[in-house]
XYZ file of C-alpha atoms in Angstrom:
551
model
C 157.372 61.514 125.452
C 159.379 60.248 128.392
C 158.236 61.443 131.801
C 154.668 62.105 130.662
C 151.854 59.792 131.781
C 148.164 60.304 130.909
C 145.624 58.007 132.600
C 142.032 57.657 133.772
C 141.128 57.809 137.415
C 139.334 54.977 139.188
C 135.885 56.333 138.191
C 136.898 56.321 134.504
C 135.472 59.875 134.233
C 138.582 62.040 134.708
C 141.981 62.312 133.026
C 145.041 62.633 135.258
C 148.421 63.893 134.018
C 151.680 62.924 135.672
C 154.892 64.799 134.723
C 158.294 63.539 135.975
C 160.911 66.206 135.046
C 163.829 63.917 135.967
C 162.887 61.663 132.989
C 162.595 64.535 130.459
C 164.966 64.633 127.492
C 163.911 68.211 126.873
C 161.305 70.677 128.024
C 157.731 69.433 127.645
C 155.809 70.958 124.736
C 152.058 71.555 125.128
C 151.380 70.961 121.422
C 153.062 67.539 121.536
C 151.064 66.489 124.586
C 147.762 67.714 123.074
C 148.537 65.826 119.847
C 149.246 62.664 121.832
C 145.982 62.997 123.736
C 144.069 63.571 120.444
C 145.479 60.311 119.066
C 144.661 58.348 122.206
C 141.550 56.861 123.784
C 141.001 60.219 125.518
C 140.426 62.151 122.279
C 136.743 62.842 122.994
C 137.268 63.973 126.604
C 137.157 67.588 127.647
C 140.676 68.944 128.196
C 141.311 72.076 130.269
C 144.064 73.766 128.298
C 144.729 76.299 131.059
C 145.276 73.526 133.642
C 147.465 71.590 131.197
C 149.596 74.665 130.456
C 150.028 75.420 134.154
C 151.195 71.833 134.832
C 153.661 71.910 131.913
C 155.091 75.262 133.029
C 155.708 73.884 136.540
C 157.344 70.699 135.201
C 159.613 72.680 132.820
C 160.631 74.912 135.719
C 161.625 71.857 137.765
C 163.438 70.385 134.725
C 165.548 73.535 134.324
C 166.405 73.611 138.020
C 166.992 69.846 138.051
C 164.506 69.325 140.833
C 162.984 65.893 141.348
C 159.453 67.159 142.092
C 156.676 65.250 140.282
C 153.761 67.288 138.914
C 150.301 65.649 139.046
C 147.167 67.434 137.743
C 143.632 66.517 136.724
C 143.457 68.025 133.237
C 140.296 66.609 131.729
C 136.991 64.944 132.268
C 134.151 63.175 130.573
C 131.184 65.525 130.060
C 127.641 64.668 129.101
C 125.712 66.863 126.662
C 124.387 70.160 128.035
C 120.772 70.992 127.261
C 118.682 74.116 127.738
C 115.569 75.663 126.187
C 115.443 79.333 125.198
C 112.175 81.222 124.707
C 111.686 83.976 122.110
C 108.975 86.208 120.635
C 106.967 86.392 123.844
C 107.075 82.604 124.306
C 105.853 81.920 120.756
C 109.093 80.042 119.955
C 111.169 77.600 122.008
C 114.712 76.873 120.845
C 116.618 73.793 121.976
C 120.285 74.593 122.682
C 122.456 71.468 122.969
C 126.214 71.387 123.535
C 127.510 68.041 122.281
C 129.216 65.796 124.892
C 132.927 65.259 125.548
C 133.047 61.480 125.744
C 129.730 61.496 127.610
C 126.185 60.684 126.674
C 123.916 62.196 124.076
C 120.431 62.513 125.585
C 117.741 60.199 124.265
C 114.503 61.405 122.713
C 112.608 60.600 125.904
C 115.166 62.526 127.983
C 114.762 65.613 125.782
C 110.974 65.367 126.069
C 111.247 65.157 129.857
C 113.619 68.138 129.974
C 111.248 70.125 127.774
C 108.430 69.485 130.236
C 110.754 70.602 133.037
C 111.417 73.857 131.176
C 107.631 74.305 130.812
C 107.439 73.668 127.044
C 103.850 72.425 126.806
C 102.435 72.949 123.296
C 103.494 73.146 119.661
C 106.239 70.587 120.228
C 108.124 69.049 117.273
C 109.405 65.510 117.782
C 110.956 65.735 114.322
C 113.120 68.671 115.443
C 114.354 66.728 118.512
C 115.285 63.724 116.367
C 117.170 66.021 113.976
C 119.184 67.490 116.883
C 120.064 64.024 118.224
C 121.173 62.893 114.771
C 123.300 66.007 114.258
C 124.860 65.649 117.709
C 126.198 62.224 116.744
C 127.904 63.618 113.630
C 129.656 66.771 114.860
C 132.675 67.399 117.078
C 132.465 67.433 120.886
C 131.568 70.861 122.272
C 129.593 71.914 119.197
C 126.629 74.158 120.004
C 123.466 73.087 118.173
C 120.435 75.388 118.140
C 117.087 74.409 116.648
C 113.531 75.657 117.062
C 111.694 72.759 118.672
C 108.301 74.277 119.511
C 106.118 76.934 117.947
C 103.078 78.636 119.346
C 99.966 79.319 117.306
C 99.175 83.031 117.023
C 95.512 83.916 117.333
C 93.647 84.501 114.097
C 91.864 87.813 114.272
C 88.194 87.778 113.403
C 87.141 89.230 110.060
C 84.770 92.130 109.768
C 81.418 91.555 108.157
C 81.591 91.331 104.351
C 79.247 92.419 101.595
C 78.234 89.916 98.919
C 76.387 91.155 95.805
C 73.431 88.909 95.047
C 73.143 90.104 91.417
C 75.987 90.615 88.894
C 76.850 93.833 87.104
C 75.913 93.839 83.443
C 79.565 93.991 82.356
C 80.493 91.012 84.533
C 77.715 88.995 82.951
C 78.844 89.870 79.424
C 82.447 88.934 80.192
C 81.344 85.603 81.646
C 79.485 83.820 78.819
C 77.015 81.076 79.724
C 77.640 77.403 78.980
C 75.382 76.123 76.228
C 75.864 72.369 76.597
C 77.972 72.015 79.725
C 81.289 71.842 77.868
C 81.510 74.468 75.131
C 81.030 78.184 75.655
C 78.659 80.043 73.351
C 79.978 83.595 73.044
C 76.580 84.792 71.823
C 74.691 83.401 74.807
C 75.173 86.101 77.397
C 72.059 85.316 79.402
C 69.364 87.820 80.167
C 70.573 91.259 81.142
C 69.748 91.717 84.819
C 67.034 94.244 85.595
C 65.706 93.656 89.084
C 62.226 94.343 90.368
C 61.444 96.402 93.442
C 62.075 94.561 96.748
C 64.575 92.213 95.078
C 67.466 91.275 97.392
C 70.619 92.751 95.873
C 73.262 92.771 98.634
C 73.894 90.590 101.678
C 76.003 91.428 104.731
C 77.707 88.459 106.379
C 78.254 88.473 110.158
C 81.780 89.101 111.456
C 83.788 86.082 112.538
C 84.973 85.547 116.082
C 88.464 84.538 115.035
C 90.479 81.645 116.435
C 92.255 81.432 119.772
C 95.983 80.773 119.806
C 98.541 79.545 122.313
C 102.199 80.002 123.179
C 104.681 77.162 123.732
C 104.048 77.285 127.484
C 100.400 76.453 126.887
C 98.958 79.875 127.662
C 95.792 80.626 125.677
C 95.964 83.727 123.458
C 92.564 85.289 122.957
C 91.493 86.400 119.464
C 89.887 89.728 118.613
C 86.466 89.378 117.034
C 85.614 91.189 113.814
C 83.266 94.143 113.719
C 79.946 94.785 112.046
C 80.305 97.059 109.036
C 77.520 99.470 108.168
C 75.910 99.430 104.744
C 77.023 102.223 102.435
C 73.600 103.051 101.157
C 73.455 103.530 97.396
C 70.716 105.052 95.300
C 67.315 103.342 95.295
C 68.224 100.753 97.958
C 66.962 100.110 101.497
C 67.528 97.648 104.323
C 65.061 94.781 104.134
C 62.276 94.780 106.689
C 62.629 90.994 106.974
C 66.415 90.835 107.400
C 68.626 93.682 108.621
C 71.606 92.090 106.824
C 70.037 92.304 103.373
C 69.724 95.301 101.078
C 66.789 95.400 98.659
C 65.987 97.491 95.605
C 63.308 100.127 96.141
C 62.613 100.472 92.403
C 62.844 98.307 89.335
C 66.124 98.942 87.575
C 69.668 97.835 86.767
C 71.974 96.934 89.710
C 75.456 98.425 89.835
C 78.029 97.237 92.406
C 81.031 99.559 92.592
C 83.390 100.697 95.393
C 81.477 98.673 98.008
C 78.239 100.483 97.147
C 75.188 98.903 95.491
C 73.131 101.288 93.360
C 69.950 100.525 91.454
C 69.860 102.704 88.390
C 66.457 103.658 87.113
C 66.460 101.962 83.723
C 65.144 103.178 80.407
C 64.416 100.223 78.128
C 63.771 100.484 74.387
C 63.936 98.214 71.349
C 66.369 100.359 69.382
C 67.592 103.918 68.926
C 66.914 105.488 65.550
C 65.270 108.499 63.955
C 61.927 107.154 65.108
C 62.836 107.121 68.826
C 65.121 110.162 68.755
C 68.158 110.751 70.932
C 68.217 109.472 74.526
C 69.322 111.605 77.477
C 68.481 109.724 80.669
C 69.339 110.085 84.371
C 69.871 106.398 85.028
C 70.761 103.268 83.068
C 69.787 102.657 79.462
C 69.051 99.215 78.021
C 68.644 99.002 74.245
C 67.345 95.656 72.960
C 68.227 96.414 69.354
C 70.537 98.484 67.170
C 71.689 102.085 67.460
C 71.708 103.645 64.013
C 73.868 106.310 62.410
C 74.218 109.750 64.036
C 72.089 108.850 67.055
C 73.111 110.028 70.547
C 72.721 108.261 73.896
C 73.650 109.987 77.159
C 73.074 108.284 80.502
C 74.260 108.749 84.084
C 74.337 104.948 84.584
C 75.374 101.973 82.462
C 74.474 101.791 78.792
C 73.815 98.244 77.578
C 73.093 97.614 73.905
C 71.976 94.166 72.803
C 72.611 94.919 69.170
C 74.858 96.765 66.724
C 76.072 100.377 66.897
C 76.821 102.338 63.737
C 78.421 105.807 63.749
C 76.665 106.832 66.967
C 77.709 108.850 69.993
C 77.330 107.212 73.411
C 78.229 108.768 76.770
C 77.865 106.866 80.035
C 78.407 107.655 83.717
C 79.062 103.937 84.206
C 80.001 101.186 81.744
C 79.211 100.877 78.049
C 78.380 97.335 76.965
C 77.761 96.444 73.304
C 77.003 92.764 72.932
C 77.372 92.856 69.148
C 79.677 95.038 67.072
C 80.246 98.730 66.519
C 81.461 100.535 63.405
C 82.263 104.081 62.386
C 83.980 106.170 59.738
C 87.360 107.849 60.056
C 88.566 110.868 58.106
C 91.814 110.721 56.129
C 93.928 112.296 58.897
C 92.431 109.977 61.550
C 91.437 112.999 63.632
C 87.671 112.567 63.500
C 85.664 109.433 64.253
C 81.947 109.143 63.568
C 81.435 106.501 66.301
C 82.394 107.778 69.748
C 82.051 105.829 73.007
C 82.891 107.651 76.265
C 82.461 106.001 79.681
C 83.278 106.846 83.292
C 83.679 103.098 83.862
C 84.754 100.425 81.379
C 83.849 99.699 77.757
C 83.070 96.321 76.187
C 82.391 95.727 72.508
C 82.282 92.380 70.751
C 84.107 93.645 67.656
C 84.682 97.034 66.131
C 86.222 99.226 63.482
C 86.613 102.989 63.216
C 85.810 103.689 66.880
C 86.889 106.409 69.279
C 86.887 104.777 72.739
C 87.606 106.691 75.959
C 87.105 105.415 79.520
C 88.667 105.431 82.984
C 88.471 101.627 83.364
C 89.353 98.742 81.045
C 88.549 98.289 77.363
C 87.574 94.710 76.532
C 86.906 93.445 73.007
C 85.394 90.063 72.257
C 87.054 89.272 68.931
C 88.698 92.067 66.934
C 89.312 95.809 66.872
C 90.874 97.775 64.027
C 91.379 101.325 62.749
C 90.347 102.832 66.075
C 91.555 105.224 68.755
C 91.621 103.970 72.349
C 92.297 105.819 75.592
C 91.738 104.097 78.928
C 92.838 104.188 82.548
C 93.200 100.410 82.753
C 94.034 97.492 80.457
C 93.124 96.695 76.853
C 92.130 93.033 76.434
C 91.080 91.528 73.095
C 89.559 88.078 73.470
C 88.299 86.066 76.438
C 89.641 87.317 79.759
C 91.184 83.992 80.777
C 92.942 83.495 77.417
C 92.826 86.515 75.052
C 93.166 85.337 71.445
C 91.566 88.253 69.545
C 93.119 90.615 66.987
C 94.210 94.220 67.525
C 95.728 96.176 64.640
C 95.905 99.594 62.976
C 94.981 101.413 66.204
C 96.346 104.231 68.356
C 96.241 103.113 71.992
C 96.834 105.135 75.152
C 96.717 102.804 78.150
C 97.808 102.696 81.786
C 98.140 98.926 82.076
C 98.702 95.807 79.974
C 97.656 95.508 76.330
C 96.833 91.846 75.646
C 95.595 90.121 72.503
C 96.144 86.979 70.523
C 97.555 88.911 67.560
C 99.086 92.391 67.734
C 99.505 94.077 64.359
C 98.750 92.582 60.948
C 100.501 90.797 58.066
C 100.175 93.976 56.001
C 102.429 95.773 58.472
C 99.760 98.326 59.395
C 100.929 100.350 62.379
C 99.742 99.673 65.912
C 100.903 102.401 68.307
C 100.721 101.958 72.076
C 101.626 104.846 74.379
C 101.910 104.408 78.150
C 103.257 107.940 78.753
C 100.191 110.001 79.863
C 99.375 107.861 82.908
C 103.029 107.709 83.926
C 103.476 111.459 83.564
C 100.402 112.051 85.716
C 101.966 109.882 88.414
C 105.266 111.765 88.100
C 103.487 115.094 88.396
C 101.690 113.991 91.555
C 104.898 112.526 92.974
C 106.887 115.720 92.308
C 104.161 117.843 93.935
C 104.106 115.573 96.980
C 107.916 115.545 97.234
C 108.012 119.360 97.086
C 105.320 119.628 99.749
C 107.214 117.139 101.905
C 110.438 119.139 101.543
C 108.749 122.378 102.599
C 107.039 120.801 105.619
C 110.321 119.180 106.710
C 112.106 122.549 106.581
C 109.294 124.270 108.488
C 109.140 121.498 111.074
C 112.897 121.631 111.676
C 112.804 125.418 112.064
C 109.834 125.290 114.441
C 111.470 122.544 116.502
C 114.713 124.516 116.868
C 112.830 127.612 118.016
C 110.752 125.702 120.559
C 113.846 123.910 121.896
C 115.443 127.337 122.368
C 112.330 128.678 124.145
C 112.085 125.670 126.484
C 115.613 126.371 127.756
C 114.515 129.810 128.898
C 112.577 130.735 132.007
C 109.000 131.011 130.746
C 106.678 133.523 132.493
C 103.482 131.996 133.860
C 101.232 134.079 131.623
C 103.056 132.794 128.516
C 103.139 129.111 129.498
C 99.753 128.410 127.868
C 101.027 129.933 124.605
C 104.097 127.677 124.695
C 101.907 124.631 125.384
C 99.746 125.616 122.425
C 102.839 125.929 120.218
C 104.038 122.475 121.354
C 100.655 120.997 120.449
C 100.851 122.634 117.007
C 104.339 121.172 116.559
C 103.013 117.734 117.480
C 100.233 118.061 114.892
C 102.753 119.246 112.307
C 104.937 116.177 112.956
C 101.894 113.920 112.566
C 101.137 115.597 109.231
C 104.778 115.151 108.216
C 104.643 111.395 108.930
C 101.396 111.097 106.970
C 102.843 112.877 103.944
C 106.021 110.771 104.147
C 103.862 107.638 104.009
C 101.940 109.046 101.028
C 105.202 109.926 99.248
C 106.441 106.379 99.815
C 103.176 104.971 98.410
C 103.469 107.262 95.380
C 107.001 105.998 94.701
C 105.744 102.414 94.941
C 102.932 103.271 92.497
C 105.459 104.712 90.046
C 107.648 101.594 90.252
C 104.593 99.329 89.951
C 103.368 101.229 86.873
C 106.686 100.630 85.093
C 106.800 96.952 86.051
C 103.224 96.169 84.975
C 102.922 97.934 81.600
C 103.598 95.594 78.683
C 102.376 94.219 75.368
C 101.393 90.547 75.296
C 100.740 88.669 72.049
C 99.443 85.169 72.782
C 99.697 84.063 69.131
C 101.753 86.464 67.021
C 103.364 89.898 67.066
C 103.723 91.434 63.577
C 106.035 94.113 62.234
C 104.833 97.703 62.629
C 103.882 97.460 66.316
C 105.430 100.219 68.439
C 105.329 100.931 72.164
C 106.342 104.096 73.986
C 107.000 105.430 77.477
C 108.066 109.072 77.127
C 111.386 109.034 75.227
C 111.807 105.237 75.457
C 110.536 103.528 72.298
C 110.480 100.022 70.825
C 109.271 98.917 67.396
C 108.927 95.446 65.929
C 110.750 95.175 62.606
C 109.777 91.576 61.903
C 107.226 88.917 62.805
C 107.456 87.164 66.180
C 105.674 84.144 67.646
C 104.091 84.280 71.123
C 105.914 87.063 72.912
C 105.747 90.047 75.225
C 107.391 93.462 75.332
C 107.971 94.768 78.856
C 109.676 97.768 80.454
C 112.637 96.939 82.652
C 115.764 98.863 83.641
C 114.491 102.017 81.881
C 114.381 100.166 78.558
C 111.853 98.136 76.560
C 112.711 94.451 76.226
C 111.274 91.792 73.914
C 111.081 88.223 75.153
C 109.346 85.104 73.800
C 106.581 83.431 75.801
C 107.495 79.800 76.294
């Protein structure tokens, strides 16, 4: 455009604009001048649009009035990159903020490192992050703001409290972990000797707490770690602290160890070579170990674990712990499947190698070594048929009530015999508890709101001196009520999470085959297999049962 001259000053760092209105053909247009600058050697320089506009307005004014005044302004300059470091999270993070240059220099890696030291960034530095910023700065437009975390502190690692390590396994753990016979194959019959410890045997060790690990922030300040604490032994039955080592628990009697809920108990153990008409029934306050068979119509009742290294036929066994049958169990069922001659009831878990015609009830898991058929199962945990790491056993013609997964190699049978699995009772119990907690929470919220309104009203009044202590007492009660409210709210939230978790975890898993005649239920939501499927699972999602193959 005539009358417009853009040039560098003598230092080559500034852009000067010269406007001669007497040479204009028309009024100068800011957009035309900016476009010309963008297409020139000054395209990467910083341009002050406000200064440029002011100069153009003056020149256009002189052009209209036909004045010969020349307008000269410095409208731009070369700018180097701007760098600063910002600290966050109590100096645990340092962020590099770089504004890319206008025709100026991009700082080198060494320059950024020097600037970081100047800003007191001392530790946790990332050279890789600085290189990434430099590379990005070369690729983006001038004036672009680049932000990148360039240093991270190391938070202290809190020390761990002392831990408790059982030195002897539970009987059930030993049964579910068969011993290697030749180093490669696993012999399912070789379960090792059932553990019965002698008096003064070490059964539980307490490890010392750890001191933790110190940390640091990006400025190099050391962050001290909190050491763990010593935890006291929860003394179980027939145990005592060792006289030789205060961190070891020993058995005070000979018996069967039982590690549960962070407590080690030594159950006084009754040992016999079989239970039959010759020995009579067994009712024992402790653990029972039978190295033989339990014959028809015999009864065993024990407050501890019941371990049977043999076969059980049409017997009744009740245990305050686990029931472990290393061989099989068998019973008879009446025509209506309402009465079972072989009944196993445990407060813990139940394990049987194989079975038929059994009535199994426990609060823990039911594990079966190979096969279970024509039985009734009710448990508070999972039903697993086969080895724990890869269940390949068979489960068919049973009625199952479970509160967790039902896993086997084969579910159902070729004959189409029915296998019914019901997850409703455990879910309904959760719903009942949740509804009770929600109702309690609603009532406490209403009471708390009413009490708060009344106390707010009282506090606005002039309180006599003799009543001030009563008001203070009421305020303290309100504070306690609010604490109770928060606690119940947390419990209600946990109960909702438990309900959601229950629905997401229940499922049937068939690792080999799922036959027709298998049904699963959660209240009024049902699913039934009408044909044979390969490896598959049936899970509950979106308030419906869904079948999907296992790939």
